[in-house]
GROMACS .gro file of C-alpha atoms in nm:
model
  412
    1UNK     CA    1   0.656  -1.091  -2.290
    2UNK     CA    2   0.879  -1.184  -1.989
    3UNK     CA    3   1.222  -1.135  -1.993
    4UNK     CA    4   1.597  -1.306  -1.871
    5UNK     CA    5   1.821  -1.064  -1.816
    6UNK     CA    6   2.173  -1.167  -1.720
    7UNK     CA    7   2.277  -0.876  -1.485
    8UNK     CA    8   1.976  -0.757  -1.281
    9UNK     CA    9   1.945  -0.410  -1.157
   10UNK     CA   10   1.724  -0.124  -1.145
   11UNK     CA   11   1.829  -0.006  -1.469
   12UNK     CA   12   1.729  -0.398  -1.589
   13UNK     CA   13   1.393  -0.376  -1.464
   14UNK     CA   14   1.325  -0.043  -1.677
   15UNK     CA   15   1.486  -0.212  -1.974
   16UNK     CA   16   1.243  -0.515  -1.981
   17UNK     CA   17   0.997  -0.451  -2.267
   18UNK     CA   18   0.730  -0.246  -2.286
   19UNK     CA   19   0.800  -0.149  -1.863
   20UNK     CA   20   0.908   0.174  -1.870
   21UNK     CA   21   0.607   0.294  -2.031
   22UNK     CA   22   0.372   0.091  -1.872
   23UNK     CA   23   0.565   0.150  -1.513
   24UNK     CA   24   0.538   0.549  -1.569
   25UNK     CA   25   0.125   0.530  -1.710
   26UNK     CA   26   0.066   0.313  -1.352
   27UNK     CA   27   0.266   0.561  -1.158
   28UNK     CA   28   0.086   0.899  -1.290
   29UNK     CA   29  -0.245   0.750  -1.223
   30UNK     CA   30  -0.126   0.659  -0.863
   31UNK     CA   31  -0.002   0.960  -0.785
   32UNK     CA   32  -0.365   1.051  -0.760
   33UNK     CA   33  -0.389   0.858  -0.431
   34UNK     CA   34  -0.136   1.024  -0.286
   35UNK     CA   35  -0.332   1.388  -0.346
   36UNK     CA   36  -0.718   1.272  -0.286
   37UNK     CA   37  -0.656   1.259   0.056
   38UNK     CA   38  -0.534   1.584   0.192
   39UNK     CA   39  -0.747   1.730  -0.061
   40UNK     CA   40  -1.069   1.568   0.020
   41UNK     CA   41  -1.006   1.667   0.350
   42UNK     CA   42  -0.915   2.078   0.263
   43UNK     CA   43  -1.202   2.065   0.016
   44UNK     CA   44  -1.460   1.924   0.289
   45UNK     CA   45  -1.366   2.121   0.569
   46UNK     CA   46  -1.381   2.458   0.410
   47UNK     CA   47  -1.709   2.406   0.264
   48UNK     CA   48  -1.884   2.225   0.573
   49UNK     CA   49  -1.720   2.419   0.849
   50UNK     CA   50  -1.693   2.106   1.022
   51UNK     CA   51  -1.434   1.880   1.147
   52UNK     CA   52  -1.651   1.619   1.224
   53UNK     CA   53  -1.840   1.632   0.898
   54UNK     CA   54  -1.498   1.586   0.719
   55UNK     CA   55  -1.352   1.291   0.983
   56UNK     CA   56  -1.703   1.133   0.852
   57UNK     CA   57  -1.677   1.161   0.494
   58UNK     CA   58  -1.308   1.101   0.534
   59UNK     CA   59  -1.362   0.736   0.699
   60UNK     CA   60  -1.618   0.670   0.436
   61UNK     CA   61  -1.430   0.705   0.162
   62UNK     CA   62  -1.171   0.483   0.310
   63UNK     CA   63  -1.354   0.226   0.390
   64UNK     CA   64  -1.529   0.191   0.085
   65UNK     CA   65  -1.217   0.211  -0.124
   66UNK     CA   66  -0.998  -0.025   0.149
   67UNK     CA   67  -1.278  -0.242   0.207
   68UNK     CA   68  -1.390  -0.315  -0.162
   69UNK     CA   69  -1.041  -0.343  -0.293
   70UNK     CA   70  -1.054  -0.768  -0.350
   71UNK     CA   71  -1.370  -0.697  -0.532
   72UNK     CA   72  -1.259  -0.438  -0.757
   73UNK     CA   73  -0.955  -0.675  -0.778
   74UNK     CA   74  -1.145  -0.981  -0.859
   75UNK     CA   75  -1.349  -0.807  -1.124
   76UNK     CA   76  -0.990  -0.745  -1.310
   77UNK     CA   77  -0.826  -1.113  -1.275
   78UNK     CA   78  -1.180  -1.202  -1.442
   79UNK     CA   79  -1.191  -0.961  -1.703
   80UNK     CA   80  -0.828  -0.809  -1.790
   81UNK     CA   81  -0.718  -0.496  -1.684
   82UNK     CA   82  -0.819  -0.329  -1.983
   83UNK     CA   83  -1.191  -0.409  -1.963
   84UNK     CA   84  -1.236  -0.373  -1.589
   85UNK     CA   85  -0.952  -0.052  -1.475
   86UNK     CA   86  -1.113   0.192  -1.741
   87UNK     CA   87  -1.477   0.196  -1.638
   88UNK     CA   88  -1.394   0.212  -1.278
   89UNK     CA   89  -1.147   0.496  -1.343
   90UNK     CA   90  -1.384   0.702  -1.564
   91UNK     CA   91  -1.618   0.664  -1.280
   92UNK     CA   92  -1.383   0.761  -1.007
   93UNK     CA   93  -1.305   1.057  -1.198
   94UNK     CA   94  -1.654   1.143  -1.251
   95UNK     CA   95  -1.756   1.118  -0.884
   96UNK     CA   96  -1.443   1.312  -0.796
   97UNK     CA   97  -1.529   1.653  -1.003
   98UNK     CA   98  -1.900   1.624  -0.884
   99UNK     CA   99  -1.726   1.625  -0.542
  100UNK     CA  100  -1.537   1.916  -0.629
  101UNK     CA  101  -1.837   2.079  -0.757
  102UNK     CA  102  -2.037   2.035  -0.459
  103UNK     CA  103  -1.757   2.151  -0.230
  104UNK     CA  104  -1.650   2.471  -0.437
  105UNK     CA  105  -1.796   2.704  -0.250
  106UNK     CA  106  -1.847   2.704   0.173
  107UNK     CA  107  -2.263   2.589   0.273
  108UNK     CA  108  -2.227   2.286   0.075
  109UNK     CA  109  -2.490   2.006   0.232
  110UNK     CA  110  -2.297   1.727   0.460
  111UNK     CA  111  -2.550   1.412   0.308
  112UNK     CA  112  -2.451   1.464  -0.080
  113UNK     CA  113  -2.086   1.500   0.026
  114UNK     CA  114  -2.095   1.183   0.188
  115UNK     CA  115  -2.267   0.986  -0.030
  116UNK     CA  116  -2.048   1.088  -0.343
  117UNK     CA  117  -1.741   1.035  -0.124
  118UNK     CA  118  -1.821   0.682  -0.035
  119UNK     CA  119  -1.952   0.619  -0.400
  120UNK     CA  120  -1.588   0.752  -0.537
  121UNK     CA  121  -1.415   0.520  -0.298
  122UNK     CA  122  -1.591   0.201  -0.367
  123UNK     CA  123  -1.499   0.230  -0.745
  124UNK     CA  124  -1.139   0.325  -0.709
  125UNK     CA  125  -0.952   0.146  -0.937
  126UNK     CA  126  -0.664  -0.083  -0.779
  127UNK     CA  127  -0.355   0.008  -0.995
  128UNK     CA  128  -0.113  -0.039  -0.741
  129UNK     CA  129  -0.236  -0.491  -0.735
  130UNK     CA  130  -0.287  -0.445  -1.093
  131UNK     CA  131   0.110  -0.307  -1.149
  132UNK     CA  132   0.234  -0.554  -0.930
  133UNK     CA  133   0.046  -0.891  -1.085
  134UNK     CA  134   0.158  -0.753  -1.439
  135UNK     CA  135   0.532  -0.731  -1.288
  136UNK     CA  136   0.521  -1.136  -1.285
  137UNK     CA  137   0.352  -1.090  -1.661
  138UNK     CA  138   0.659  -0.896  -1.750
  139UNK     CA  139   0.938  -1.039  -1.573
  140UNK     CA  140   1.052  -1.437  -1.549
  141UNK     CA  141   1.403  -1.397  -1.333
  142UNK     CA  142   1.304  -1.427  -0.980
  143UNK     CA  143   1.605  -1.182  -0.883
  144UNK     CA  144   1.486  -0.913  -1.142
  145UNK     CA  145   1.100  -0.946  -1.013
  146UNK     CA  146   1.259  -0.892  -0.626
  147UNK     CA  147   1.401  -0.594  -0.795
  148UNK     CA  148   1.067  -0.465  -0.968
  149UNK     CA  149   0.869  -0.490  -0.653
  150UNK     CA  150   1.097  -0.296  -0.475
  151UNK     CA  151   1.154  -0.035  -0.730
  152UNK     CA  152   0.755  -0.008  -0.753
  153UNK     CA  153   0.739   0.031  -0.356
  154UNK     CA  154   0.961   0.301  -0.346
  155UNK     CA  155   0.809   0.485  -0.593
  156UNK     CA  156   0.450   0.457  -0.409
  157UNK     CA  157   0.618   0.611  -0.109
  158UNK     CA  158   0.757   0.914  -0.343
  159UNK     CA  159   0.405   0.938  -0.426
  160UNK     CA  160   0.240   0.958  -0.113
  161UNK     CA  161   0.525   1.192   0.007
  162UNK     CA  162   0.533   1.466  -0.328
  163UNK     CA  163   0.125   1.382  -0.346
  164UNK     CA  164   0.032   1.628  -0.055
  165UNK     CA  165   0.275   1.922  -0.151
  166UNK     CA  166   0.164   1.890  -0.517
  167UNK     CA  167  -0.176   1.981  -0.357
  168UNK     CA  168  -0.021   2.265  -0.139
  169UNK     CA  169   0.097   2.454  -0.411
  170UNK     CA  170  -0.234   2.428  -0.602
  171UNK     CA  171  -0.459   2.545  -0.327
  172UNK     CA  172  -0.203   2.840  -0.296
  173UNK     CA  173  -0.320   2.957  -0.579
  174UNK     CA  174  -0.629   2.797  -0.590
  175UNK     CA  175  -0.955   2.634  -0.372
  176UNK     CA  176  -0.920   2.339  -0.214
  177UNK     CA  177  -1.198   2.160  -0.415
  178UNK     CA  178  -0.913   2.199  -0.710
  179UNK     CA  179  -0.702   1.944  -0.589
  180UNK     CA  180  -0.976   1.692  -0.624
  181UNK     CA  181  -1.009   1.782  -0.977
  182UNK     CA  182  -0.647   1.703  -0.996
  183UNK     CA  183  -0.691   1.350  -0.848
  184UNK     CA  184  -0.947   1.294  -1.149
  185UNK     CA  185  -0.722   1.435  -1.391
  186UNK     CA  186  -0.418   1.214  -1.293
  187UNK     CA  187  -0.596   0.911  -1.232
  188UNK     CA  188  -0.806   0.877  -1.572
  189UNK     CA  189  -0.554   1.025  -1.792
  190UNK     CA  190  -0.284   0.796  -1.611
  191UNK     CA  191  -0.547   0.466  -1.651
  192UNK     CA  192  -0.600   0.545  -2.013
  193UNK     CA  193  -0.256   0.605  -2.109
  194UNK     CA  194  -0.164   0.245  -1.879
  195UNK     CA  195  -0.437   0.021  -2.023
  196UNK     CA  196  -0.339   0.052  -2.381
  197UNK     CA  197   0.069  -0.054  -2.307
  198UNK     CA  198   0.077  -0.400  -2.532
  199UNK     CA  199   0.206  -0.518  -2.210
  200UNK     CA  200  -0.132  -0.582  -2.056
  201UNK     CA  201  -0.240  -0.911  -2.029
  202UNK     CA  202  -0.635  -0.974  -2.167
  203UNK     CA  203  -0.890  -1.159  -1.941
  204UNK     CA  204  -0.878  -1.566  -1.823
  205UNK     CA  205  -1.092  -1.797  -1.731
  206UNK     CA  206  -1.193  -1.831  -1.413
  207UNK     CA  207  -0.990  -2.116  -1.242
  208UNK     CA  208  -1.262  -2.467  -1.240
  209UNK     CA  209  -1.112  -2.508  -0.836
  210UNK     CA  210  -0.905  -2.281  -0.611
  211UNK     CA  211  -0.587  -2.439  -0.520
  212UNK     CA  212  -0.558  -2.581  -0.165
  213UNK     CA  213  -0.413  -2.370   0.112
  214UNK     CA  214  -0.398  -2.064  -0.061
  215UNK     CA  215  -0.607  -1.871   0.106
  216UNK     CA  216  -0.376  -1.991   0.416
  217UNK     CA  217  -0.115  -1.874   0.235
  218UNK     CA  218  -0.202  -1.529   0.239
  219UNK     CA  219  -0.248  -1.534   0.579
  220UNK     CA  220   0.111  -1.463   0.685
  221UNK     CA  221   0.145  -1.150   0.408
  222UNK     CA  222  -0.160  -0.996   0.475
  223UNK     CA  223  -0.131  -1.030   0.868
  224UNK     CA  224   0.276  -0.872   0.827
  225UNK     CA  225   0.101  -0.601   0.625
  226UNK     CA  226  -0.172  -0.526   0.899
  227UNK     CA  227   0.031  -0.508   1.173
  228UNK     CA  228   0.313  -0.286   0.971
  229UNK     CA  229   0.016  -0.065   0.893
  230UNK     CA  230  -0.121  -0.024   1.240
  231UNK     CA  231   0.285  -0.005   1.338
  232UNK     CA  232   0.347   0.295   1.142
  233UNK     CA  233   0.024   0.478   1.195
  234UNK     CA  234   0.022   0.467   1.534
  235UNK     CA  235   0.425   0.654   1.519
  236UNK     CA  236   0.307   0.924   1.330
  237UNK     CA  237   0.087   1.025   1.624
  238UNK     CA  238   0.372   0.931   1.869
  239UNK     CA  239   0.614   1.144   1.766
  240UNK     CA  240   0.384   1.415   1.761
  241UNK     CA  241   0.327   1.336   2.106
  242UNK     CA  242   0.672   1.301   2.207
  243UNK     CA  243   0.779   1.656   2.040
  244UNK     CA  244   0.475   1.782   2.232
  245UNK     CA  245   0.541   1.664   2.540
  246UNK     CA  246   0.907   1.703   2.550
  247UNK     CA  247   0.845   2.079   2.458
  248UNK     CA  248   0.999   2.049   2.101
  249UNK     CA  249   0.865   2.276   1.789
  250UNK     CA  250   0.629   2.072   1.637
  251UNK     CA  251   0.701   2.195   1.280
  252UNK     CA  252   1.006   1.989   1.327
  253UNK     CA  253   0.747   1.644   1.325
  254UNK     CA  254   0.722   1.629   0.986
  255UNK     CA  255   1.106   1.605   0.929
  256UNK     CA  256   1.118   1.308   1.173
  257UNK     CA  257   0.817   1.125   0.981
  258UNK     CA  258   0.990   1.220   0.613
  259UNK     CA  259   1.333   1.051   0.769
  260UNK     CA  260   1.068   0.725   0.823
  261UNK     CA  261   0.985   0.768   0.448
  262UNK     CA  262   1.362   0.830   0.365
  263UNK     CA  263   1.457   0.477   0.567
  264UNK     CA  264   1.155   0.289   0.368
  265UNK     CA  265   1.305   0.405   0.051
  266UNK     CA  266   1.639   0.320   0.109
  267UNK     CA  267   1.569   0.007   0.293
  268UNK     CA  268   1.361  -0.094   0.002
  269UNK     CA  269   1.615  -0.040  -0.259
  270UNK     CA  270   1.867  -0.177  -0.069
  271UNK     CA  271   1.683  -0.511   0.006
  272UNK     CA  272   1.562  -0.525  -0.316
  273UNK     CA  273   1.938  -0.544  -0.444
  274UNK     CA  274   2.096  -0.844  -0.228
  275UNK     CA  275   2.049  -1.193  -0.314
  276UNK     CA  276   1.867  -1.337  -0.018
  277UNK     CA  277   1.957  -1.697   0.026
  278UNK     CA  278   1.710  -1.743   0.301
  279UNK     CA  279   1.318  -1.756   0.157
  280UNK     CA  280   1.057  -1.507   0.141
  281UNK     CA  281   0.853  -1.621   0.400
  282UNK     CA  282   1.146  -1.643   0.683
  283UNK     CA  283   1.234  -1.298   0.541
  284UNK     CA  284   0.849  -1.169   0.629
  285UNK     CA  285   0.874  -1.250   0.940
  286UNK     CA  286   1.199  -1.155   1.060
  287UNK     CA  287   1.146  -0.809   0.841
  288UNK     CA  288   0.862  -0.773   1.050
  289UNK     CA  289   1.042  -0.862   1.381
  290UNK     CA  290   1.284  -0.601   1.318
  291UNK     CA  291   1.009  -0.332   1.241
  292UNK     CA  292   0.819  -0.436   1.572
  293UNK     CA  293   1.154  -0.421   1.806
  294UNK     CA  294   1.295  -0.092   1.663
  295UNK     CA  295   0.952   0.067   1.725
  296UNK     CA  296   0.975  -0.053   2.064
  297UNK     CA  297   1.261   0.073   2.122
  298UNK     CA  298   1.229   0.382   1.981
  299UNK     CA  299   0.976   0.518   2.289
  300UNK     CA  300   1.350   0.496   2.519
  301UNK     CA  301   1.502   0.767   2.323
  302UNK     CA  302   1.606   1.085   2.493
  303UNK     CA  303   1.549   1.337   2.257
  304UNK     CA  304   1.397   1.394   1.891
  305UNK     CA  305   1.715   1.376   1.730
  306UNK     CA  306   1.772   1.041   1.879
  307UNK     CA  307   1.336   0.965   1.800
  308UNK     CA  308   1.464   1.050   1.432
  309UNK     CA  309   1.719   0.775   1.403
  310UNK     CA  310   1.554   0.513   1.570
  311UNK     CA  311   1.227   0.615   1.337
  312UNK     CA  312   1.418   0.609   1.013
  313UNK     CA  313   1.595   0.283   1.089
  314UNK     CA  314   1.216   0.133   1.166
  315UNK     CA  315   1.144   0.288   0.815
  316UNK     CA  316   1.447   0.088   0.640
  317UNK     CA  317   1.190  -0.243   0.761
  318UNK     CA  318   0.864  -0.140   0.663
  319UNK     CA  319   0.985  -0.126   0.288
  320UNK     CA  320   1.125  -0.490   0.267
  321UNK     CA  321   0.850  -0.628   0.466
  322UNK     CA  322   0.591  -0.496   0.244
  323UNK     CA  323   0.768  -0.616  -0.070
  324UNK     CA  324   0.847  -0.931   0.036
  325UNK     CA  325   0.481  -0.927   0.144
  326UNK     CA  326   0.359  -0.886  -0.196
  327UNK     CA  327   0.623  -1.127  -0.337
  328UNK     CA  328   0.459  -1.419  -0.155
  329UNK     CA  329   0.139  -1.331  -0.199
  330UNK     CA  330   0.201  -1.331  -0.552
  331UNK     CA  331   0.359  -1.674  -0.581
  332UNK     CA  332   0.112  -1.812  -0.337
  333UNK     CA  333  -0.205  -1.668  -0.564
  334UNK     CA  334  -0.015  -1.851  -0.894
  335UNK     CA  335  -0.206  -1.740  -1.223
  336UNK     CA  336  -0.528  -1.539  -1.217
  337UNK     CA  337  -0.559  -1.450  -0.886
  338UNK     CA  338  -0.222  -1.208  -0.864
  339UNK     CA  339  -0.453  -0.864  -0.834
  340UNK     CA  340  -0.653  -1.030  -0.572
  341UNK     CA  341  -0.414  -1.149  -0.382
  342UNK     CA  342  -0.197  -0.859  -0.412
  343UNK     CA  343  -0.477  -0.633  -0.325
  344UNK     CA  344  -0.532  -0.866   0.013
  345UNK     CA  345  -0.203  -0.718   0.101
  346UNK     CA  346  -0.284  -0.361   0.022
  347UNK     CA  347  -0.614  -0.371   0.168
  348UNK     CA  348  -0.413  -0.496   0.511
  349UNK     CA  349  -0.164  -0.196   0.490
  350UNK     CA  350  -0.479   0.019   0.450
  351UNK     CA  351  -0.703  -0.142   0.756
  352UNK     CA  352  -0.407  -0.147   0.963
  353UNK     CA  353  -0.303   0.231   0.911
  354UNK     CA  354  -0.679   0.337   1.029
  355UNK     CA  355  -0.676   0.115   1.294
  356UNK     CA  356  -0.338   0.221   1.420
  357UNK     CA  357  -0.478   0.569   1.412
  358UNK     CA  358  -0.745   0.514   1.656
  359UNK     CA  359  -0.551   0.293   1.878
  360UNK     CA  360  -0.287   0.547   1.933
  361UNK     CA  361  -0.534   0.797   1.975
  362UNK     CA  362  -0.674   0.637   2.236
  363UNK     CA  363  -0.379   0.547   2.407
  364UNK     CA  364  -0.189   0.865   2.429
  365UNK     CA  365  -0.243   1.068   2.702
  366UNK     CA  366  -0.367   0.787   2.924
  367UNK     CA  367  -0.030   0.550   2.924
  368UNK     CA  368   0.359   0.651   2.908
  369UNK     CA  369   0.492   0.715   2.534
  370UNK     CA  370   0.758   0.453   2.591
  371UNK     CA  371   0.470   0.229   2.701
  372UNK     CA  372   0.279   0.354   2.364
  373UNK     CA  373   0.593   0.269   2.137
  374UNK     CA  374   0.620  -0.027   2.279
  375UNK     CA  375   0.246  -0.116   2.230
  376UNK     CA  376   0.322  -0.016   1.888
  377UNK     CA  377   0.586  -0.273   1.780
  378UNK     CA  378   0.421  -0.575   1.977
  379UNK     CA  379   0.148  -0.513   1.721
  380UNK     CA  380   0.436  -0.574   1.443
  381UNK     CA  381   0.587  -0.872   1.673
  382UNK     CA  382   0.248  -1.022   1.671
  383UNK     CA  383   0.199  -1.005   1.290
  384UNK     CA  384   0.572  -1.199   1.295
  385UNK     CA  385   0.446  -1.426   1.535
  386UNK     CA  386   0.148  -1.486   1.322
  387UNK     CA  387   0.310  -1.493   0.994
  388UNK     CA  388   0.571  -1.771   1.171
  389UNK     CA  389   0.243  -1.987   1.297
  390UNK     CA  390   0.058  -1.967   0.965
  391UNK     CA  391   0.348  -2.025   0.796
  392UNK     CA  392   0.423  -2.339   0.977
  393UNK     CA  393   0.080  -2.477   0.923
  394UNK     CA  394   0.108  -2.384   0.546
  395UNK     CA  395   0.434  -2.620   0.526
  396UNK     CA  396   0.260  -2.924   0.699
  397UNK     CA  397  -0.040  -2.901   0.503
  398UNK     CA  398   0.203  -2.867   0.170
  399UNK     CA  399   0.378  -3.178   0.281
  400UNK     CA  400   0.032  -3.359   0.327
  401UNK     CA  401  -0.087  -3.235  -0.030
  402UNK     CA  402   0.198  -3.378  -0.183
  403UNK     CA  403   0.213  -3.662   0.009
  404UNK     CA  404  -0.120  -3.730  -0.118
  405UNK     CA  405  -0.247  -3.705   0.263
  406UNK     CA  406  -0.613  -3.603   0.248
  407UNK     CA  407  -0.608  -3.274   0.507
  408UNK     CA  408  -0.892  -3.332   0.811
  409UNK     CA  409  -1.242  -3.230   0.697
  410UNK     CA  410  -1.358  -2.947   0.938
  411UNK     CA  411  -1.743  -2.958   1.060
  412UNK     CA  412  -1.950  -2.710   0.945
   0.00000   0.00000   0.00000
């Protein structure tokens, strides 16, 4: 199933057996995530009334889907995609159009809403880990995987960027509650179509032992993907604030955020096409370094056209960070624990873009923007700093391990 391919490229990674297909199944169910959002949160409102109802149901259905994610994950490295992503898909689906259903029409009950909304989440199938761990399945050529991961990344940020208009051309024509039958539609009929590619690995055994330090391994990817997350959340408010308070038209803010998604895409193609010499995890870090000072730096600019350059060079980090992120949490997992570890990762990206949220939130209003930015970045500074630390503990305790140095027993 893997493949050595003697030129890698983009076009390589599409050529490797069995990819394309499989690549394009993942992506149509995915795209789902990118539409469940905005529509959840049209569908909600209009048939509570309520703002607060829909913040609610909203946070619930995050946190059960971020929050469960290793689980869901775990259940897959155990059993093989094919036995574990269907059933949770089917039911995800399910939940979804009895969501729609009870949000229809306006007067729907908040407590139902909720509950099926947090019941959808917690069973939400994790095809972007899943994708990623079968990437190593598929692909043996360490340049060619570099290439895969990036290609994938940039294609989840097309999706969470087309995901929302997709559903603001159906509720122009439609209700909300329709774009949540959409997100069923996409995500079972993508699932099916992925989990019968021959490409799919079937389930393993349950490693006897985990291996040593891995869980400290995973440390310095998951902490780079937090603080990225919590980064770039908290600069979508910012620049809102900053067009706001500098007495621009805010219907320009969404053109400064989409040249942040332009940057991550091109960042993340470009990255993924050099041959680093210098290794993934001293690329994490200073990846997430650059992120964390550009951010910074971004709160000194004078206007919104200068905000727009300083945002989309931040964006040409966040892309390579969160590839390489994946990349080492991928070799660090080994075999069957890739969707785990890989959903670690995601689940950090997710935590971190709530927090960042809130934090922001909170902090407008009450400090200077350029102190905000700044705020901002140290969080991605910190996450370098901590991906440094953890990494430098990894390496000693590596050395020890094969220096057949027992590591210090820790009281209990």
């Amino acid at each position: 199933m893997s493949a050595h391919l003697p030129r890698p490229s983009y076009a390589a990674v599409l050529r490797v057996p069995h990819a394309r297909r499989t690549f394009t199944a993942a992506l149509t169910a995915r795209l789902s995530y990118g539409t469940v959002g905005l529509a959840m949160l049209l569908s909600v409102t209009r048939a509570t009334g309520s703002y607060a109802v829909c913040g609610a149901v909203l946070s619930l259905f995050g946190a059960t889907t971020v929050c469960l994610m290793p689980l869901r994950a775990c259940l897959i490295d155990r059993h093989g995609p094919r036995r574990a992503l269907l059933p949770m898909s089917v039911l995800h689906g399910t939940l979804l159009c009895v969501l729609a259903a009870l949000t229809w029409r306006p007067g729907a009950p908040a407590v139902p809403i909720a509950a099926c909304a947090a019941l959808a989440g917690a069973c939400a199938p994790p095809l972007g880990p899943t994708m990623r761990a079968l990437w190593s399945e598929l692909v043996a050529d360490a340049d060619l995987l570099r290439r895969a991961y990036s290609l994938d990344g940039v294609a989840e940020e097309l999706l969470f960027v087309s995901g929302p208009a997709l559903v603001g051309a159906l509720t122009a024509v439609g209700p909300p509650a329709a774009g949540l039958l959409l997100s069923a539609l996409v995500n079972v009929g993508g699932t099916c179509f992925f989990v019968t590619s021959p490409a799919l690995p079937g389930p393993r055994p349950a490693p006897a032992r985990r291996p040593r330090g891995s869980a400290r391994g995973l440390l310095p990817p998951v902490a780079v993907a937090l603080g990225a997350g919590l980064a770039l959340s908290g600069v979508e408010l910012l620049v809102a604030a900053f067009a706001t308070e500098r007495s621009y038209d805010t219907s320009l803010v969404p053109w400064v955020l989409g040249a942040l998604s332009a940057g991550s895409a091109l960042g993340g193609l470009v990255g993924g096409a050099v041959r680093w010499r210098v290794p993934a995890r001293i690329r994490l870090h200073r990846f997430a370094a650059g992120l964390g000072v550009v951010i910074a730096a971004a709160g000194l600019a004078p206007g919104l056209w200068s905000l727009t350059g300083a945002v989309a060079l931040a964006g040409a980090f966040v892309a390579p960070a969160l590839t390489t992120a994946y990349l080492l949490a991928d070799e660090t997992a080994g075999e069957g624990a890739r969707t785990q570890a890989g959903a670690w990762v995601n689940m950090g990206v997710n935590a971190g873009s709530s927090g960042g949220a809130v934090v922001a939130g909170l902090l407008i209003g009450r400090l200077p923007l350029a102190l905000c930015f700044a705020l901002m970045g140290g969080a991605a500074l910190l996450a370098a700093v901590t991906a440094v630390a953890a990494g430098a503990v990894g390496g000693r305790a590596a050395g020890e391990a094969r220096a057949g140095v027992a590591a210090p027993s820790r009281s209990r």
